[in-house]
Amino acid sequence: MSVVFFNSLRISVISTAITLLIAGVYAFALTHSRMPGRGFFRAVALMPLLTPSLLPGIALIYLFGTQGFFREALFGHSLYGPIGIVMGEVFFTFPIALMIVLTSLMTIDRRLYEAAKTLRAGRVRTFFTVTLHAMRFGLSAAFFAVFTKVFTDFGVPITVGGSYPVLATDLYQKVIGGFDFQMGAVVGILLFIPAAIAFLIGHLLQRGHSAGIDGSAVIYIPEKSRGRDIACFVFCAAVAAAILGILLMAVLGSLFKLWPYNLSLSLASYNFTAHESSGWSAYGNSLKLAGGTAVFGTALIFFGAYLLERMPGAAWMRAVIGFLCMVPLAMPGMVLGLSYIFFFNNPSNPLGGIYGTMTILILSTVVHLYTVPHLTALTSLKQLDPGLEAVGSSLKVSRFVTFGRVILPVSLPTILRIASYLFMNSMTTISALVFLYSANTKVATISVLLLNDNAMLGPAAAMSVLIVATSAAVVSLQWLLMQGLLRRTNAWRGKEA
C-alpha cells in the first residue's frame, strides 16, 4: 500500500512541476509579449478542458506506444508507466494551471514596471522583483490545484499506467476486480486526505491573494521586443502543436481501418454496435446525463446560492452551508462514487431503488461538480443591488416573485455559464460514475474505458472524439447565446438612452 501511495505522490509532484513550468512560461508569453496570434494560442491551450482524461492516454498510445509512430522518441523507454502518466497528466491539467497563472499575471499593476524602469532596474531584475513576485500566489494556488487533480485522476493511469500502480487504479482494481470494498474504503481515505490538504492550502492561498489586489491597478501593456516576442511565439507554437497533435492523433486513430496494419481511413470505428453490446446507447446516456445534470444542477445550484446570499439568516448557518458547498471540490470522484455504493446499496435504505439508475448518476455528478458553479452564482449575486428585495417588499411583492421577475432575467448570462459548465463536465467525467453505472446506464466515458480494456483502441478513440465534439458544440452554443444576450442588452440600453 505504501508503494502505491508514494507512486501517486511521485507522479503528482513531477507532473505538477512540469505543468507549472510550461503554464508559467505560456502565461507570461500571452500577457507580457506582443507576439502575433495570442488569441489563437489561448484558445488552443483551453482545448484539453473539452476532453475526457482517457483521451490523452489513447492518443499517446498511437504516438509513443509499443507500435506508435514515434516510439523511438522515448529512447527505448516504455510509454506504459510513469512516463506515459506524466505526459498525459501534463496535457490534461495544463489549462487549469494556465488559467490560474494568467489571472495573477493580468492583475500586475503597470506602475510597478514604470517604477522599476525609473530606478534603472534591468530586465532580469525586473522579472524577479515584479513579475515573479506577482506570480507567486498564482503559481502556489496552481500547484495545489494541479496536484489535487493529478493525485485523484483515474483516466490517464488506467490507459497508459501499465503495471505501475497508483491509488486511483488500485482503488478501481480492488472494488471492481476483487469486490474488496473494505480495502477499497482504505484506499479511498488515502486518496482523499492528501487531496483535501492540498485543496485547503490552495484555497487559503487564493483567499490571501484576492485580499491584496488593488482595485486601482493599471493594466500592463508590454512594449515591443523582437527577440522576446520571437522566443515567446516559438515556445507557444511548440506547446500548441503538442496539444493539437494529441487531439489530431485521437481523431486519426478513430479513422484508421486497422491500426497499425492498415492505416487507410474509414468510419468503421464509429459503428459502435459492431464493437460493444451497448452500441450508441452509451453516447445517448451521456447526453441524458449531461442534459439532466445541466437542467437539475443549474436550478438547484443557482437557487441554493440565492437562498444563501440574499435570504436573511444566522451568520453561523451561512458559514456552515458555505463550507459544505466547498467540500465537493476536495472530494475525489472515485471516493464519492464508493461512498454512494455504501449508502444507496444498503438494503435498509429506502432510497436504494435509485442505485444503478440515471437518477443516481445525475445526483452524484451534480454533487461532484457543485462547488465551481456555486461560487460562480455567488459572485454574480453579490454584484446585484442588495436593495432589490427591499424595493419588492415595499411594493408588496414577495421575494420569490422578485427572484423570478428580476433576479433570473438579470442573471441569465451566469445561468448559461453554469449550465454549459455542468453539461461539458458531465460529458467528460468518469471517476464517480465508474462504480455507479449499470448495463442500462452505461455512459460514453465508461464505454471508452471498456473498449480500451478490450484493446479496441479505434472505437475508444472514436467515442472520445464524439465527447470532445459534443462539448465543443455546447461551448459554441453558449457563446452564441451570450452574444445574443449582449446584443439585446445593448439595444435595450440604446432605447433607454
XYZ file of C-alpha atoms in Angstrom:
497
model
C 0.000 0.000 0.000
C 2.822 2.401 0.849
C 4.408 1.761 -2.566
C 1.167 2.688 -4.338
C 0.773 5.817 -2.203
C 4.292 7.040 -2.935
C 3.840 6.218 -6.630
C 0.839 8.561 -6.680
C 2.750 11.182 -4.716
C 5.772 10.992 -7.027
C 3.697 11.178 -10.206
C 1.681 14.113 -8.838
C 4.735 16.156 -7.838
C 6.579 15.551 -11.130
C 3.510 16.215 -13.297
C 2.656 19.360 -11.358
C 6.180 20.756 -11.574
C 6.346 20.229 -15.356
C 2.843 21.625 -15.867
C 3.599 24.755 -13.842
C 6.823 25.384 -15.739
C 5.097 25.158 -19.120
C 1.977 27.048 -17.989
C 4.069 29.791 -16.351
C 6.094 30.490 -19.488
C 2.982 30.211 -21.686
C 1.038 32.644 -19.486
C 3.987 35.064 -19.495
C 4.080 34.932 -23.293
C 0.332 35.671 -23.533
C 0.453 38.656 -21.160
C 3.988 40.059 -21.395
C 4.783 39.865 -25.096
C 3.497 41.357 -28.340
C 3.775 38.118 -30.297
C 1.145 37.533 -33.018
C -1.643 35.002 -32.531
C -2.140 35.426 -28.785
C -5.900 34.828 -29.102
C -5.318 31.639 -31.083
C -2.753 30.304 -28.616
C -5.062 30.989 -25.685
C -7.960 29.165 -27.377
C -5.784 26.140 -28.185
C -4.483 25.994 -24.601
C -8.033 25.629 -23.262
C -8.994 22.762 -25.610
C -7.983 19.976 -23.158
C -10.863 21.153 -20.947
C -13.215 19.604 -23.523
C -11.610 16.169 -23.370
C -12.111 13.219 -21.021
C -8.906 12.257 -19.211
C -8.912 8.972 -21.149
C -8.295 10.749 -24.469
C -4.661 11.847 -23.941
C -3.760 8.319 -22.873
C -5.297 6.829 -26.014
C -3.611 9.395 -28.267
C -0.245 8.783 -26.585
C -0.556 5.068 -27.328
C -0.869 5.890 -31.032
C 2.102 8.246 -30.820
C 4.566 6.600 -28.424
C 3.164 3.146 -27.639
C 4.816 -0.152 -28.492
C 3.669 0.228 -32.102
C 3.368 4.018 -32.061
C 4.553 6.321 -34.820
C 7.229 7.982 -32.658
C 8.122 5.193 -30.221
C 11.835 5.791 -30.886
C 11.480 9.278 -29.388
C 11.378 7.707 -25.916
C 14.912 6.290 -26.431
C 13.968 2.733 -25.560
C 11.824 3.600 -22.545
C 8.260 2.354 -22.328
C 5.286 4.681 -22.516
C 3.349 2.419 -20.155
C 4.231 3.587 -16.672
C 5.436 6.846 -15.123
C 6.437 8.406 -18.471
C 3.023 7.940 -20.048
C 1.132 9.013 -16.932
C 3.162 12.212 -16.585
C 2.760 13.092 -20.278
C -0.988 12.522 -20.149
C -1.458 14.433 -16.897
C 0.517 17.428 -18.167
C -1.798 17.640 -21.183
C -4.921 17.188 -19.057
C -4.063 19.708 -16.310
C -2.249 22.341 -18.380
C -5.312 24.608 -18.941
C -6.151 24.531 -15.215
C -2.704 25.839 -14.287
C -2.711 28.311 -17.172
C -5.993 29.959 -16.140
C -4.824 30.446 -12.553
C -1.405 31.820 -13.505
C -2.935 34.029 -16.208
C -5.176 35.626 -13.600
C -2.208 36.515 -11.409
C -0.254 37.978 -14.334
C -3.179 40.037 -15.624
C -3.524 41.795 -12.265
C 0.037 43.167 -12.218
C -0.010 46.948 -11.945
C 1.769 48.657 -14.862
C 3.053 51.312 -12.441
C 5.347 48.703 -10.856
C 7.167 48.274 -14.174
C 7.326 52.021 -14.652
C 8.860 52.371 -11.186
C 11.410 49.637 -11.966
C 12.318 51.397 -15.224
C 12.707 54.711 -13.391
C 15.061 53.030 -10.911
C 17.049 51.655 -13.882
C 16.427 48.019 -12.990
C 17.415 45.581 -15.743
C 15.008 43.148 -17.381
C 16.203 40.181 -15.322
C 15.933 42.038 -12.039
C 12.513 43.430 -13.001
C 11.326 39.925 -13.818
C 12.361 38.532 -10.427
C 11.267 41.506 -8.333
C 8.000 42.377 -10.114
C 6.731 39.616 -12.431
C 7.778 36.534 -10.489
C 6.829 38.181 -7.202
C 3.305 38.814 -8.545
C 3.102 35.250 -9.905
C 3.976 33.565 -6.629
C 0.387 33.344 -5.370
C -0.891 32.129 -8.718
C 1.856 29.528 -9.012
C 1.230 28.330 -5.455
C -2.529 28.060 -5.989
C -1.968 26.348 -9.361
C 0.432 23.880 -7.744
C -2.151 22.647 -5.267
C -4.982 22.676 -7.823
C -2.990 20.627 -10.332
C -1.558 18.358 -7.643
C -5.087 17.531 -6.443
C -6.262 16.839 -9.989
C -3.342 14.548 -10.825
C -3.393 12.736 -7.477
C -7.062 11.818 -7.855
C -7.205 11.277 -11.635
C -8.230 7.867 -12.904
C -8.430 8.181 -16.687
C -4.783 8.691 -17.637
C -3.297 5.991 -15.329
C -5.851 3.371 -16.402
C -4.948 3.829 -20.081
C -1.140 4.210 -20.018
C -0.222 3.236 -16.454
C 0.580 -0.351 -17.401
C 1.806 -2.277 -14.358
C 2.680 0.943 -12.480
C 0.007 1.189 -9.760
C -1.349 4.445 -8.357
C -4.075 4.938 -5.775
C -6.880 5.644 -8.256
C -6.274 2.491 -10.312
C -5.615 0.450 -7.162
C -8.990 1.534 -5.781
C -10.659 0.551 -9.056
C -8.996 -2.864 -9.121
C -9.887 -3.633 -5.511
C -13.557 -2.686 -5.888
C -14.308 -3.792 -9.457
C -11.766 -6.603 -9.813
C -11.766 -8.058 -6.300
C -15.020 -6.794 -4.767
C -12.947 -5.857 -1.715
C -14.996 -2.883 -0.559
C -13.339 -2.604 2.845
C -9.853 -2.333 1.374
C -11.283 -0.037 -1.257
C -12.506 2.252 1.509
C -8.994 2.328 2.999
C -7.501 3.285 -0.366
C -10.245 5.880 -0.769
C -9.235 7.521 2.521
C -5.602 7.594 1.395
C -6.772 9.186 -1.852
C -8.892 11.781 -0.065
C -6.573 13.049 2.693
C -3.688 14.458 0.561
C -6.184 15.861 -1.951
C -8.130 17.585 0.836
C -4.958 19.042 2.379
C -3.758 20.334 -0.993
C -7.174 21.833 -1.698
C -7.336 23.630 1.665
C -3.848 25.099 1.297
C -4.594 26.233 -2.250
C -7.885 27.780 -1.151
C -6.201 29.691 1.676
C -3.535 30.971 -0.708
C -6.154 32.194 -3.171
C -8.068 33.975 -0.414
C -4.914 35.686 0.780
C -4.080 36.786 -2.757
C -7.521 38.171 -3.556
C -7.445 40.259 -0.405
C -4.322 42.067 -1.592
C -5.429 43.110 -5.081
C -5.597 46.867 -5.566
C -8.721 47.931 -7.450
C -6.919 50.993 -8.836
C -4.284 48.929 -10.663
C -3.386 49.977 -14.220
C -3.368 47.226 -16.857
C 0.115 46.356 -18.073
C 0.731 46.641 -21.824
C 4.147 45.233 -22.821
C 6.493 47.118 -25.091
C 7.686 45.613 -28.355
C 10.802 43.456 -28.184
C 11.700 41.457 -31.272
C 13.844 38.848 -29.533
C 11.396 38.265 -26.684
C 8.376 38.127 -28.992
C 10.023 35.612 -31.327
C 11.078 33.399 -28.407
C 7.565 33.538 -26.904
C 5.990 32.750 -30.283
C 8.243 29.719 -30.828
C 7.531 28.385 -27.339
C 3.760 28.861 -27.601
C 3.740 27.381 -31.105
C 5.542 24.277 -29.817
C 3.091 23.824 -26.920
C 0.068 24.472 -29.155
C 1.417 21.977 -31.708
C 1.736 19.350 -28.965
C -1.862 19.941 -27.824
C -3.256 19.921 -31.367
C -1.092 16.909 -32.196
C -2.647 14.854 -29.395
C -6.153 15.901 -30.421
C -5.439 15.246 -34.107
C -3.950 11.853 -33.277
C -7.129 10.892 -31.436
C -9.177 11.876 -34.497
C -6.899 9.965 -36.886
C -6.872 6.979 -34.545
C -10.649 6.846 -34.741
C -10.429 6.771 -38.547
C -7.701 4.154 -39.064
C -9.175 0.960 -40.501
C -6.909 -1.402 -38.541
C -4.040 0.249 -36.712
C -1.101 -0.329 -37.102
C -1.512 -2.740 -40.048
C -3.977 -0.872 -42.254
C -3.852 2.915 -41.956
C -6.433 3.649 -44.618
C -9.213 5.891 -43.341
C -12.638 4.508 -42.522
C -15.636 5.265 -40.308
C -15.846 1.647 -39.145
C -14.774 2.572 -35.599
C -17.880 4.742 -35.273
C -20.109 1.711 -35.828
C -20.258 1.095 -32.088
C -22.865 -1.658 -32.360
C -20.221 -3.846 -34.015
C -17.756 -3.366 -31.145
C -19.851 -3.291 -27.999
C -23.254 -4.590 -26.940
C -24.468 -1.166 -25.789
C -23.682 0.402 -29.172
C -24.741 4.032 -29.445
C -26.812 3.884 -26.262
C -23.748 4.814 -24.165
C -23.458 8.085 -26.056
C -27.189 8.646 -25.710
C -26.932 8.017 -21.968
C -24.167 10.614 -21.752
C -26.447 13.157 -23.412
C -29.194 12.272 -20.913
C -26.752 12.552 -18.028
C -25.319 15.856 -19.224
C -28.735 17.301 -20.022
C -30.236 16.207 -16.696
C -27.242 17.492 -14.768
C -27.320 20.820 -16.596
C -31.047 21.389 -16.008
C -31.433 19.991 -12.488
C -27.983 21.100 -11.339
C -28.315 24.660 -12.623
C -31.712 25.105 -10.959
C -30.532 23.624 -7.653
C -27.197 25.427 -7.537
C -28.430 28.875 -8.547
C -31.478 28.803 -6.285
C -29.367 27.455 -3.421
C -26.839 30.251 -3.920
C -29.704 32.768 -3.938
C -31.044 31.460 -0.636
C -27.557 31.560 0.882
C -26.660 35.034 -0.375
C -29.925 37.007 -0.470
C -32.180 35.495 2.196
C -31.887 36.566 5.853
C -30.404 34.017 8.243
C -27.930 33.372 11.019
C -24.283 34.013 10.131
C -23.130 30.690 11.600
C -25.633 28.797 9.454
C -24.404 30.577 6.329
C -20.821 29.707 7.243
C -21.669 26.016 7.760
C -23.611 25.773 4.491
C -20.856 27.659 2.647
C -18.266 25.198 3.960
C -20.381 22.207 2.916
C -20.684 23.680 -0.581
C -16.863 23.749 -0.804
C -16.383 20.111 0.236
C -17.116 18.509 -3.195
C -14.162 20.342 -4.752
C -11.801 18.495 -2.414
C -13.602 15.147 -2.739
C -12.087 12.753 -5.314
C -14.753 11.446 -7.655
C -13.893 7.807 -7.007
C -14.260 8.315 -3.251
C -17.630 9.946 -3.830
C -18.735 7.039 -6.006
C -17.596 4.496 -3.410
C -19.469 6.322 -0.637
C -22.619 6.229 -2.783
C -22.260 2.453 -3.054
C -22.140 2.103 0.731
C -25.090 4.460 1.247
C -27.531 3.663 -1.551
C -26.778 -0.051 -1.857
C -27.670 -0.662 1.779
C -30.785 -2.923 1.895
C -32.306 -0.840 4.707
C -32.073 2.407 2.714
C -35.496 3.377 1.289
C -33.665 5.292 -1.465
C -31.835 2.175 -2.599
C -34.124 1.897 -5.603
C -32.241 4.633 -7.439
C -28.981 2.651 -7.354
C -27.913 1.794 -10.899
C -30.367 4.258 -12.460
C -29.773 7.501 -14.317
C -31.046 9.357 -11.240
C -28.069 8.359 -9.110
C -25.660 9.241 -11.922
C -27.174 12.724 -12.214
C -27.225 13.155 -8.433
C -23.592 12.116 -7.995
C -22.466 14.311 -10.899
C -24.262 17.376 -9.539
C -22.678 16.823 -6.121
C -19.235 16.221 -7.638
C -19.377 19.403 -9.758
C -21.274 21.560 -7.250
C -18.584 23.909 -5.937
C -17.402 25.808 -9.020
C -20.911 26.721 -10.308
C -21.923 27.599 -6.737
C -19.047 30.082 -6.477
C -19.929 31.451 -9.921
C -23.547 32.019 -8.855
C -22.488 33.637 -5.573
C -20.145 36.017 -7.393
C -22.939 37.054 -9.762
C -25.490 37.537 -6.981
C -23.074 39.638 -4.911
C -22.870 42.126 -7.784
C -26.628 42.784 -7.750
C -28.104 45.673 -5.785
C -28.845 44.341 -2.268
C -31.921 46.576 -2.107
C -33.853 44.794 -4.870
C -35.777 42.617 -2.421
C -36.480 45.635 -0.183
C -37.974 47.503 -3.147
C -40.112 44.484 -3.972
C -41.238 44.225 -0.357
C -42.264 47.901 -0.327
C -44.402 47.168 -3.392
C -45.923 44.185 -1.528
C -44.204 41.689 -3.844
C -42.759 38.515 -2.329
C -39.063 37.687 -2.545
C -39.744 34.774 -4.866
C -41.705 36.937 -7.311
C -38.754 39.362 -7.305
C -36.475 36.382 -7.872
C -38.470 35.252 -10.911
C -39.096 38.664 -12.463
C -35.821 40.461 -11.705
C -33.003 38.231 -10.415
C -33.380 35.463 -13.009
C -33.519 37.695 -16.133
C -30.539 39.748 -14.974
C -28.566 36.596 -14.148
C -29.204 34.778 -17.451
C -25.550 35.024 -18.622
C -24.386 33.426 -15.363
C -27.052 30.724 -15.608
C -25.882 29.916 -19.144
C -22.275 29.640 -17.974
C -23.283 27.314 -15.153
C -25.390 25.105 -17.432
C -22.588 24.920 -20.005
C -20.027 24.046 -17.333
C -22.214 21.267 -15.925
C -23.033 19.837 -19.355
C -19.442 19.840 -20.563
C -18.020 18.285 -17.395
C -20.815 15.694 -17.253
C -19.799 14.554 -20.731
C -16.140 14.134 -19.759
C -16.345 12.833 -16.165
C -15.713 9.200 -15.305
C -14.294 8.790 -11.799
C -17.522 8.972 -9.757
C -19.543 7.057 -12.365
C -17.249 4.061 -12.674
C -18.786 2.497 -9.535
C -22.410 3.540 -10.100
C -23.420 2.697 -13.665
C -25.406 -0.365 -14.704
C -25.839 -2.148 -18.023
C -28.709 0.205 -18.888
C -26.974 3.419 -17.782
C -23.504 2.977 -19.247
C -22.226 6.371 -20.430
C -19.734 7.300 -23.140
C -16.682 7.656 -20.864
C -17.359 4.223 -19.357
C -17.657 2.850 -22.891
C -14.242 4.347 -23.729
C -12.783 2.675 -20.644
C -14.231 -0.745 -21.502
C -13.276 -0.517 -25.175
C -9.711 0.380 -24.210
C -9.599 -2.536 -21.735
C -10.653 -4.852 -24.596
C -7.868 -3.481 -26.853
C -10.389 -1.794 -29.167
C -8.363 1.388 -29.465
C -10.068 2.705 -32.611
C -13.636 2.629 -31.233
C -12.350 4.029 -27.908
C -10.779 6.943 -29.783
C -13.976 7.395 -31.807
C -16.142 7.664 -28.682
C -13.625 10.105 -27.151
C -13.767 12.269 -30.268
C -17.580 12.310 -30.068
C -17.349 13.531 -26.474
C -14.973 16.336 -27.483
C -17.150 17.333 -30.453
C -20.265 17.443 -28.270
C -18.540 19.533 -25.593
C -17.202 21.923 -28.246
C -20.678 22.290 -29.756
C -22.168 23.167 -26.353
C -19.442 25.734 -25.670
C -20.046 27.277 -29.113
C -23.803 27.370 -28.473
C -23.223 29.064 -25.129
C -21.031 31.683 -26.818
C -23.695 32.387 -29.450
C -26.406 32.727 -26.791
C -24.187 35.038 -24.748
C -23.586 37.216 -27.815
C -27.329 37.341 -28.440
C -27.974 38.421 -24.841
C -25.261 41.058 -25.122
C -26.726 42.499 -28.331
C -30.183 42.503 -26.759
C -28.895 44.300 -23.666
C -27.047 46.895 -25.736
C -30.141 47.513 -27.867
C -32.270 47.949 -24.738
C -29.755 50.407 -23.275
C -29.740 52.321 -26.558
C -33.538 52.710 -26.439
C -33.387 53.828 -22.810
C -30.793 56.445 -23.689
